[in-house]
PDB file of C-alpha atoms in Angstrom:
ATOM      1  CA  MET H   1     -51.396  44.814 121.284  1.00  0.00           C
ATOM      2  CA  ASN H   2     -50.748  43.280 124.691  1.00  0.00           C
ATOM      3  CA  SER H   3     -53.860  43.782 126.813  1.00  0.00           C
ATOM      4  CA  GLY H   4     -52.665  42.275 130.056  1.00  0.00           C
ATOM      5  CA  VAL H   5     -51.679  39.031 131.720  1.00  0.00           C
ATOM      6  CA  LEU H   6     -53.666  36.632 133.856  1.00  0.00           C
ATOM      7  CA  HIS H   7     -51.507  35.378 136.715  1.00  0.00           C
ATOM      8  CA  LYS H   8     -51.539  32.074 138.586  1.00  0.00           C
ATOM      9  CA  LYS H   9     -54.173  30.402 136.477  1.00  0.00           C
ATOM     10  CA  GLU H  10     -54.499  26.675 137.065  1.00  0.00           C
ATOM     11  CA  TRP H  11     -56.615  23.976 135.462  1.00  0.00           C
ATOM     12  CA  LEU H  12     -58.824  23.084 138.415  1.00  0.00           C
ATOM     13  CA  ALA H  13     -61.685  20.694 139.052  1.00  0.00           C
ATOM     14  CA  PRO H  14     -64.963  22.567 138.429  1.00  0.00           C
ATOM     15  CA  PRO H  15     -67.169  23.471 141.405  1.00  0.00           C
ATOM     16  CA  GLN H  16     -70.326  21.545 142.153  1.00  0.00           C
ATOM     17  CA  ASP H  17     -72.420  24.665 141.527  1.00  0.00           C
ATOM     18  CA  LEU H  18     -70.835  25.478 138.169  1.00  0.00           C
ATOM     19  CA  SER H  19     -72.307  28.551 136.488  1.00  0.00           C
ATOM     20  CA  LEU H  20     -71.366  30.718 133.517  1.00  0.00           C
ATOM     21  CA  GLN H  21     -71.760  34.480 133.780  1.00  0.00           C
ATOM     22  CA  ALA H  22     -72.146  36.880 130.876  1.00  0.00           C
ATOM     23  CA  ASP H  23     -68.636  38.294 131.391  1.00  0.00           C
ATOM     24  CA  GLU H  24     -66.965  34.869 131.644  1.00  0.00           C
ATOM     25  CA  VAL H  25     -65.503  32.345 129.268  1.00  0.00           C
ATOM     26  CA  HIS H  26     -64.689  28.819 130.407  1.00  0.00           C
ATOM     27  CA  ALA H  27     -61.881  26.704 128.978  1.00  0.00           C
ATOM     28  CA  TRP H  28     -61.806  22.957 129.633  1.00  0.00           C
ATOM     29  CA  ARG H  29     -58.881  20.562 129.294  1.00  0.00           C
ATOM     30  CA  ALA H  30     -59.437  16.793 128.983  1.00  0.00           C
ATOM     31  CA  LEU H  31     -57.229  13.758 128.490  1.00  0.00           C
ATOM     32  CA  LEU H  32     -58.612  11.357 125.906  1.00  0.00           C
ATOM     33  CA  ASP H  33     -56.820   8.071 126.580  1.00  0.00           C
ATOM     34  CA  LEU H  34     -59.455   6.665 128.919  1.00  0.00           C
ATOM     35  CA  PRO H  35     -60.087   3.109 130.157  1.00  0.00           C
ATOM     36  CA  ASP H  36     -62.325   1.013 127.919  1.00  0.00           C
ATOM     37  CA  SER H  37     -65.055   1.046 130.550  1.00  0.00           C
ATOM     38  CA  GLN H  38     -65.264   4.856 130.438  1.00  0.00           C
ATOM     39  CA  VAL H  39     -65.142   4.913 126.648  1.00  0.00           C
ATOM     40  CA  ASP H  40     -68.050   2.457 126.529  1.00  0.00           C
ATOM     41  CA  VAL H  41     -70.120   4.727 128.789  1.00  0.00           C
ATOM     42  CA  LEU H  42     -69.369   7.758 126.606  1.00  0.00           C
ATOM     43  CA  ALA H  43     -70.211   5.811 123.447  1.00  0.00           C
ATOM     44  CA  GLY H  44     -73.654   5.205 124.898  1.00  0.00           C
ATOM     45  CA  ILE H  45     -74.535   8.921 124.761  1.00  0.00           C
ATOM     46  CA  LEU H  46     -73.329   9.591 121.206  1.00  0.00           C
ATOM     47  CA  SER H  47     -75.607   9.967 118.199  1.00  0.00           C
ATOM     48  CA  PRO H  48     -75.645   7.355 115.414  1.00  0.00           C
ATOM     49  CA  ASP H  49     -73.817   9.868 113.228  1.00  0.00           C
ATOM     50  CA  GLU H  50     -71.035  10.223 115.793  1.00  0.00           C
ATOM     51  CA  ILE H  51     -70.699   6.445 116.156  1.00  0.00           C
ATOM     52  CA  SER H  52     -70.462   6.170 112.388  1.00  0.00           C
ATOM     53  CA  ARG H  53     -67.716   8.799 112.343  1.00  0.00           C
ATOM     54  CA  ALA H  54     -65.824   6.944 115.062  1.00  0.00           C
ATOM     55  CA  GLU H  55     -65.968   3.697 113.108  1.00  0.00           C
ATOM     56  CA  LYS H  56     -64.310   5.343 110.103  1.00  0.00           C
ATOM     57  CA  TYR H  57     -61.033   5.579 112.001  1.00  0.00           C
ATOM     58  CA  ARG H  58     -58.717   2.734 111.102  1.00  0.00           C
ATOM     59  CA  PHE H  59     -57.083   2.264 114.495  1.00  0.00           C
ATOM     60  CA  ARG H  60     -58.937   1.454 117.686  1.00  0.00           C
ATOM     61  CA  ARG H  61     -56.943   4.083 119.622  1.00  0.00           C
ATOM     62  CA  ASP H  62     -58.214   6.819 117.310  1.00  0.00           C
ATOM     63  CA  GLN H  63     -61.775   5.496 117.534  1.00  0.00           C
ATOM     64  CA  LYS H  64     -61.606   5.640 121.324  1.00  0.00           C
ATOM     65  CA  ARG H  65     -60.196   9.165 121.300  1.00  0.00           C
ATOM     66  CA  PHE H  66     -62.994  10.366 119.016  1.00  0.00           C
ATOM     67  CA  ILE H  67     -65.624   8.793 121.268  1.00  0.00           C
ATOM     68  CA  ALA H  68     -63.963  10.335 124.328  1.00  0.00           C
ATOM     69  CA  ARG H  69     -63.773  13.872 122.981  1.00  0.00           C
ATOM     70  CA  ARG H  70     -67.339  13.864 121.671  1.00  0.00           C
ATOM     71  CA  GLY H  71     -68.720  12.262 124.808  1.00  0.00           C
ATOM     72  CA  ILE H  72     -66.848  14.732 127.019  1.00  0.00           C
ATOM     73  CA  LEU H  73     -68.167  17.613 124.887  1.00  0.00           C
ATOM     74  CA  ARG H  74     -71.711  16.401 125.444  1.00  0.00           C
ATOM     75  CA  ASN H  75     -71.151  16.092 129.186  1.00  0.00           C
ATOM     76  CA  ILE H  76     -69.625  19.561 129.445  1.00  0.00           C
ATOM     77  CA  LEU H  77     -72.457  21.196 127.510  1.00  0.00           C
ATOM     78  CA  ALA H  78     -75.033  19.292 129.574  1.00  0.00           C
ATOM     79  CA  LEU H  79     -73.648  20.957 132.729  1.00  0.00           C
ATOM     80  CA  TYR H  80     -74.616  24.367 131.343  1.00  0.00           C
ATOM     81  CA  LEU H  81     -77.799  23.393 129.520  1.00  0.00           C
ATOM     82  CA  GLY H  82     -79.383  21.391 132.328  1.00  0.00           C
ATOM     83  CA  THR H  83     -80.247  18.502 130.031  1.00  0.00           C
ATOM     84  CA  GLY H  84     -79.044  14.965 129.459  1.00  0.00           C
ATOM     85  CA  PRO H  85     -75.890  14.707 127.324  1.00  0.00           C
ATOM     86  CA  ALA H  86     -77.546  12.210 124.953  1.00  0.00           C
ATOM     87  CA  LYS H  87     -80.328  14.713 124.196  1.00  0.00           C
ATOM     88  CA  ILE H  88     -78.004  17.300 122.673  1.00  0.00           C
ATOM     89  CA  ASP H  89     -78.164  17.696 118.892  1.00  0.00           C
ATOM     90  CA  PHE H  90     -75.561  19.448 116.749  1.00  0.00           C
ATOM     91  CA  SER H  91     -75.576  21.232 113.438  1.00  0.00           C
ATOM     92  CA  TYR H  92     -72.466  22.223 111.471  1.00  0.00           C
ATOM     93  CA  ASN H  93     -71.534  25.172 109.308  1.00  0.00           C
ATOM     94  CA  PRO H  94     -69.909  24.617 105.873  1.00  0.00           C
ATOM     95  CA  TYR H  95     -66.474  24.466 107.526  1.00  0.00           C
ATOM     96  CA  GLY H  96     -67.511  21.859 110.100  1.00  0.00           C
ATOM     97  CA  LYS H  97     -67.871  24.142 113.120  1.00  0.00           C
ATOM     98  CA  PRO H  98     -70.526  22.639 115.426  1.00  0.00           C
ATOM     99  CA  SER H  99     -73.346  24.515 117.128  1.00  0.00           C
ATOM    100  CA  LEU H 100     -76.436  23.549 119.087  1.00  0.00           C
ATOM    101  CA  HIS H 101     -79.400  22.352 117.008  1.00  0.00           C
ATOM    102  CA  ASN H 102     -83.195  22.183 117.288  1.00  0.00           C
ATOM    103  CA  ALA H 103     -84.682  23.367 120.587  1.00  0.00           C
ATOM    104  CA  LEU H 104     -81.265  23.971 122.123  1.00  0.00           C
ATOM    105  CA  SER H 105     -80.313  26.351 119.304  1.00  0.00           C
ATOM    106  CA  ASN H 106     -82.241  29.051 121.190  1.00  0.00           C
ATOM    107  CA  SER H 107     -79.792  28.712 124.047  1.00  0.00           C
ATOM    108  CA  GLU H 108     -77.343  31.578 124.589  1.00  0.00           C
ATOM    109  CA  LEU H 109     -74.510  29.054 124.852  1.00  0.00           C
ATOM    110  CA  SER H 110     -71.649  29.190 122.350  1.00  0.00           C
ATOM    111  CA  PHE H 111     -68.791  26.705 122.269  1.00  0.00           C
ATOM    112  CA  ASN H 112     -65.871  25.333 120.330  1.00  0.00           C
ATOM    113  CA  LEU H 113     -63.432  22.428 120.642  1.00  0.00           C
ATOM    114  CA  SER H 114     -60.031  21.282 119.423  1.00  0.00           C
ATOM    115  CA  HIS H 115     -57.877  18.211 119.901  1.00  0.00           C
ATOM    116  CA  THR H 116     -54.482  16.756 119.168  1.00  0.00           C
ATOM    117  CA  ARG H 117     -53.132  13.349 120.114  1.00  0.00           C
ATOM    118  CA  ASP H 118     -54.433  12.545 123.623  1.00  0.00           C
ATOM    119  CA  LEU H 119     -55.571  16.055 124.597  1.00  0.00           C
ATOM    120  CA  ALA H 120     -58.791  17.980 123.916  1.00  0.00           C
ATOM    121  CA  LEU H 121     -59.673  21.589 124.690  1.00  0.00           C
ATOM    122  CA  TYR H 122     -63.179  23.036 124.915  1.00  0.00           C
ATOM    123  CA  ALA H 123     -64.323  26.648 125.214  1.00  0.00           C
ATOM    124  CA  VAL H 124     -67.760  27.819 126.375  1.00  0.00           C
ATOM    125  CA  GLY H 125     -69.254  31.310 126.481  1.00  0.00           C
ATOM    126  CA  LEU H 126     -72.578  33.130 126.276  1.00  0.00           C
ATOM    127  CA  LYS H 127     -73.766  34.826 123.075  1.00  0.00           C
ATOM    128  CA  ARG H 128     -70.288  35.467 121.719  1.00  0.00           C
ATOM    129  CA  ARG H 129     -68.010  34.237 118.968  1.00  0.00           C
ATOM    130  CA  ILE H 130     -65.541  31.709 120.274  1.00  0.00           C
ATOM    131  CA  GLY H 131     -62.742  29.546 118.880  1.00  0.00           C
ATOM    132  CA  ILE H 132     -60.069  27.370 120.449  1.00  0.00           C
ATOM    133  CA  ASP H 133     -57.078  25.473 119.111  1.00  0.00           C
ATOM    134  CA  VAL H 134     -54.411  23.123 120.455  1.00  0.00           C
ATOM    135  CA  GLU H 135     -51.380  21.694 118.681  1.00  0.00           C
ATOM    136  CA  TYR H 136     -48.635  19.225 119.486  1.00  0.00           C
ATOM    137  CA  PRO H 137     -45.408  20.699 118.071  1.00  0.00           C
ATOM    138  CA  ARG H 138     -43.837  18.153 115.742  1.00  0.00           C
ATOM    139  CA  GLU H 139     -40.201  18.500 114.795  1.00  0.00           C
ATOM    140  CA  GLU H 140     -40.717  16.702 111.486  1.00  0.00           C
ATOM    141  CA  LEU H 141     -43.248  19.294 110.305  1.00  0.00           C
ATOM    142  CA  GLN H 142     -41.975  21.472 107.446  1.00  0.00           C
ATOM    143  CA  TRP H 143     -42.980  24.552 109.372  1.00  0.00           C
ATOM    144  CA  GLU H 144     -40.714  26.981 107.519  1.00  0.00           C
ATOM    145  CA  GLU H 145     -42.574  26.296 104.276  1.00  0.00           C
ATOM    146  CA  ILE H 146     -45.950  26.651 105.999  1.00  0.00           C
ATOM    147  CA  ALA H 147     -44.920  29.970 107.552  1.00  0.00           C
ATOM    148  CA  GLU H 148     -43.780  31.263 104.168  1.00  0.00           C
ATOM    149  CA  ARG H 149     -47.183  30.448 102.702  1.00  0.00           C
ATOM    150  CA  PHE H 150     -49.591  31.373 105.497  1.00  0.00           C
ATOM    151  CA  TYR H 151     -47.887  33.899 107.794  1.00  0.00           C
ATOM    152  CA  SER H 152     -48.004  37.665 107.412  1.00  0.00           C
ATOM    153  CA  PRO H 153     -44.828  39.637 106.648  1.00  0.00           C
ATOM    154  CA  HIS H 154     -44.764  40.846 110.263  1.00  0.00           C
ATOM    155  CA  GLU H 155     -45.042  37.338 111.661  1.00  0.00           C
ATOM    156  CA  SER H 156     -42.351  36.068 109.335  1.00  0.00           C
ATOM    157  CA  GLU H 157     -40.118  38.931 110.428  1.00  0.00           C
ATOM    158  CA  GLN H 158     -40.690  38.058 114.074  1.00  0.00           C
ATOM    159  CA  LEU H 159     -39.763  34.436 113.390  1.00  0.00           C
ATOM    160  CA  ARG H 160     -36.541  35.403 111.645  1.00  0.00           C
ATOM    161  CA  ALA H 161     -35.598  37.737 114.506  1.00  0.00           C
ATOM    162  CA  LEU H 162     -35.511  34.886 117.022  1.00  0.00           C
ATOM    163  CA  PRO H 163     -32.670  32.443 117.611  1.00  0.00           C
ATOM    164  CA  GLU H 164     -33.204  29.362 115.462  1.00  0.00           C
ATOM    165  CA  ASP H 165     -34.020  27.124 118.440  1.00  0.00           C
ATOM    166  CA  ASP H 166     -36.906  29.412 119.454  1.00  0.00           C
ATOM    167  CA  ARG H 167     -38.529  29.761 116.026  1.00  0.00           C
ATOM    168  CA  PHE H 168     -40.168  26.340 116.135  1.00  0.00           C
ATOM    169  CA  ARG H 169     -42.122  27.131 119.317  1.00  0.00           C
ATOM    170  CA  LEU H 170     -43.121  30.583 118.100  1.00  0.00           C
ATOM    171  CA  PHE H 171     -44.398  29.077 114.840  1.00  0.00           C
ATOM    172  CA  PHE H 172     -46.951  27.033 116.801  1.00  0.00           C
ATOM    173  CA  ALA H 173     -47.833  29.965 119.057  1.00  0.00           C
ATOM    174  CA  TYR H 174     -48.778  31.904 115.928  1.00  0.00           C
ATOM    175  CA  TRP H 175     -50.544  28.942 114.330  1.00  0.00           C
ATOM    176  CA  THR H 176     -52.838  28.175 117.272  1.00  0.00           C
ATOM    177  CA  ARG H 177     -53.797  31.824 117.654  1.00  0.00           C
ATOM    178  CA  LYS H 178     -54.511  32.248 113.940  1.00  0.00           C
ATOM    179  CA  GLU H 179     -56.599  29.065 113.822  1.00  0.00           C
ATOM    180  CA  ALA H 180     -58.518  30.072 116.963  1.00  0.00           C
ATOM    181  CA  VAL H 181     -59.399  33.388 115.293  1.00  0.00           C
ATOM    182  CA  LEU H 182     -60.613  31.638 112.140  1.00  0.00           C
ATOM    183  CA  LYS H 183     -62.705  29.211 114.175  1.00  0.00           C
ATOM    184  CA  ALA H 184     -64.241  32.077 116.162  1.00  0.00           C
ATOM    185  CA  ARG H 185     -65.169  33.684 112.854  1.00  0.00           C
ATOM    186  CA  GLY H 186     -66.607  30.385 111.603  1.00  0.00           C
ATOM    187  CA  MET H 187     -64.150  30.159 108.718  1.00  0.00           C
ATOM    188  CA  GLY H 188     -61.985  27.409 107.259  1.00  0.00           C
ATOM    189  CA  LEU H 189     -58.204  27.400 107.355  1.00  0.00           C
ATOM    190  CA  VAL H 190     -57.824  28.404 103.709  1.00  0.00           C
ATOM    191  CA  ASN H 191     -59.759  31.620 104.253  1.00  0.00           C
ATOM    192  CA  GLY H 192     -57.684  34.581 105.348  1.00  0.00           C
ATOM    193  CA  LEU H 193     -55.008  32.769 107.344  1.00  0.00           C
ATOM    194  CA  LYS H 194     -52.292  35.088 106.052  1.00  0.00           C
ATOM    195  CA  ASP H 195     -54.446  38.166 106.690  1.00  0.00           C
ATOM    196  CA  ILE H 196     -54.570  37.487 110.434  1.00  0.00           C
ATOM    197  CA  ASN H 197     -51.630  39.329 111.954  1.00  0.00           C
ATOM    198  CA  VAL H 198     -50.813  38.102 115.464  1.00  0.00           C
ATOM    199  CA  VAL H 199     -48.677  40.474 117.515  1.00  0.00           C
ATOM    200  CA  LEU H 200     -46.521  38.650 120.046  1.00  0.00           C
ATOM    201  CA  GLU H 201     -43.522  39.725 122.045  1.00  0.00           C
ATOM    202  CA  PRO H 202     -40.398  38.228 120.407  1.00  0.00           C
ATOM    203  CA  ALA H 203     -39.385  36.435 123.598  1.00  0.00           C
ATOM    204  CA  ALA H 204     -39.790  32.671 123.733  1.00  0.00           C
ATOM    205  CA  PRO H 205     -40.044  31.977 127.505  1.00  0.00           C
ATOM    206  CA  GLN H 206     -43.692  33.103 127.652  1.00  0.00           C
ATOM    207  CA  PHE H 207     -44.732  30.136 125.507  1.00  0.00           C
ATOM    208  CA  ASP H 208     -43.377  27.680 128.073  1.00  0.00           C
ATOM    209  CA  SER H 209     -44.936  29.360 131.113  1.00  0.00           C
ATOM    210  CA  HIS H 210     -47.203  27.310 133.344  1.00  0.00           C
ATOM    211  CA  THR H 211     -48.545  30.250 135.364  1.00  0.00           C
ATOM    212  CA  GLU H 212     -49.727  32.890 132.905  1.00  0.00           C
ATOM    213  CA  HIS H 213     -52.282  33.166 130.115  1.00  0.00           C
ATOM    214  CA  ARG H 214     -51.237  36.072 127.886  1.00  0.00           C
ATOM    215  CA  ARG H 215     -53.882  38.194 126.190  1.00  0.00           C
ATOM    216  CA  TYR H 216     -53.819  40.106 122.915  1.00  0.00           C
ATOM    217  CA  SER H 217     -56.400  41.680 120.624  1.00  0.00           C
ATOM    218  CA  VAL H 218     -57.137  40.817 116.998  1.00  0.00           C
ATOM    219  CA  GLY H 219     -59.883  43.068 115.707  1.00  0.00           C
ATOM    220  CA  ASN H 220     -62.842  42.690 118.044  1.00  0.00           C
ATOM    221  CA  LEU H 221     -61.601  39.347 119.368  1.00  0.00           C
ATOM    222  CA  GLU H 222     -59.584  38.838 122.513  1.00  0.00           C
ATOM    223  CA  LEU H 223     -56.820  36.320 121.911  1.00  0.00           C
ATOM    224  CA  ILE H 224     -55.511  34.333 124.880  1.00  0.00           C
ATOM    225  CA  GLY H 225     -52.559  31.950 124.874  1.00  0.00           C
ATOM    226  CA  LEU H 226     -53.312  28.956 127.098  1.00  0.00           C
ATOM    227  CA  ASN H 227     -50.744  27.300 129.329  1.00  0.00           C
ATOM    228  CA  LEU H 228     -50.695  23.577 128.644  1.00  0.00           C
ATOM    229  CA  GLY H 229     -47.115  22.693 129.575  1.00  0.00           C
ATOM    230  CA  ILE H 230     -44.140  22.128 127.340  1.00  0.00           C
ATOM    231  CA  ALA H 231     -45.701  19.401 125.174  1.00  0.00           C
ATOM    232  CA  TYR H 232     -48.676  21.403 123.802  1.00  0.00           C
ATOM    233  CA  VAL H 233     -49.505  24.898 122.570  1.00  0.00           C
ATOM    234  CA  GLY H 234     -53.045  26.269 122.776  1.00  0.00           C
ATOM    235  CA  ALA H 235     -54.966  29.480 122.206  1.00  0.00           C
ATOM    236  CA  LEU H 236     -58.462  30.871 122.685  1.00  0.00           C
ATOM    237  CA  ALA H 237     -60.165  33.603 120.612  1.00  0.00           C
ATOM    238  CA  VAL H 238     -63.359  35.107 121.982  1.00  0.00           C
ATOM    239  CA  GLY H 239     -65.537  38.092 121.136  1.00  0.00           C
ATOM    240  CA  GLY H 240     -65.432  40.885 123.690  1.00  0.00           C
ATOM    241  CA  LYS H 241     -62.796  42.467 125.890  1.00  0.00           C
ATOM    242  CA  GLY H 242     -61.793  42.077 129.529  1.00  0.00           C
ATOM    243  CA  LEU H 243     -63.564  38.752 130.005  1.00  0.00           C
ATOM    244  CA  HIS H 244     -62.898  36.619 133.059  1.00  0.00           C
ATOM    245  CA  LEU H 245     -61.277  33.308 132.120  1.00  0.00           C
ATOM    246  CA  GLN H 246     -61.945  30.169 134.144  1.00  0.00           C
ATOM    247  CA  CYS H 247     -59.922  27.029 133.366  1.00  0.00           C
ATOM    248  CA  TRP H 248     -61.344  23.636 134.302  1.00  0.00           C
ATOM    249  CA  GLN H 249     -59.900  20.131 134.152  1.00  0.00           C
ATOM    250  CA  TRP H 250     -62.259  17.374 133.055  1.00  0.00           C
ATOM    251  CA  SER H 251     -61.803  14.080 134.865  1.00  0.00           C
TER     252      SER H 251
END
């Protein structure tokens, strides 16, 4: 069900006195193709495990993007935790979802991240389930077959009702929202993807809007489509209703 629209939301530079209130959720957008000098600085705050993961990538570009997104995550969390980014430890659930570890695990902070190509998204809240996803729509993807396997009958019906040129974009609008819900629930993609029924208006222009974040409800999660421009599709799922969304640009 449509639960309202947020108007005129921009991705702005965060304020110097950044704070996170109980009724807020913060979304961050970051570009990952950084100069080598910045990547080197970010590498210096990563854990040995993260460096090892970066080195497993075959291409240097992918190594740098991994270092960037993990280093930016640490810096973002450090803003809220009041600690050095290198001091943050992570633990992971069986599906790879990260959370704060050791002393910081007592923090009320919850977070999630997603990335594709040269873009990363981060979501931060307080004591609530949270999941975020971003995708780069690829024309070569066999999306019809994926929809047949993982989409609900209602979603498939909505896809078929659209003109053929609009189905591709709607496929990714559904996908990001479904994955954000699964991530908020701490589940892997193979668990219940088809059981998540996303209700969207069957009109394509909303997915290309730069000025609105559209909200819907899935169970006890609020589901928000994020405006990232024509090239990307993103969504946020967060526990609770009527939360205030703040969108920040990392630079």
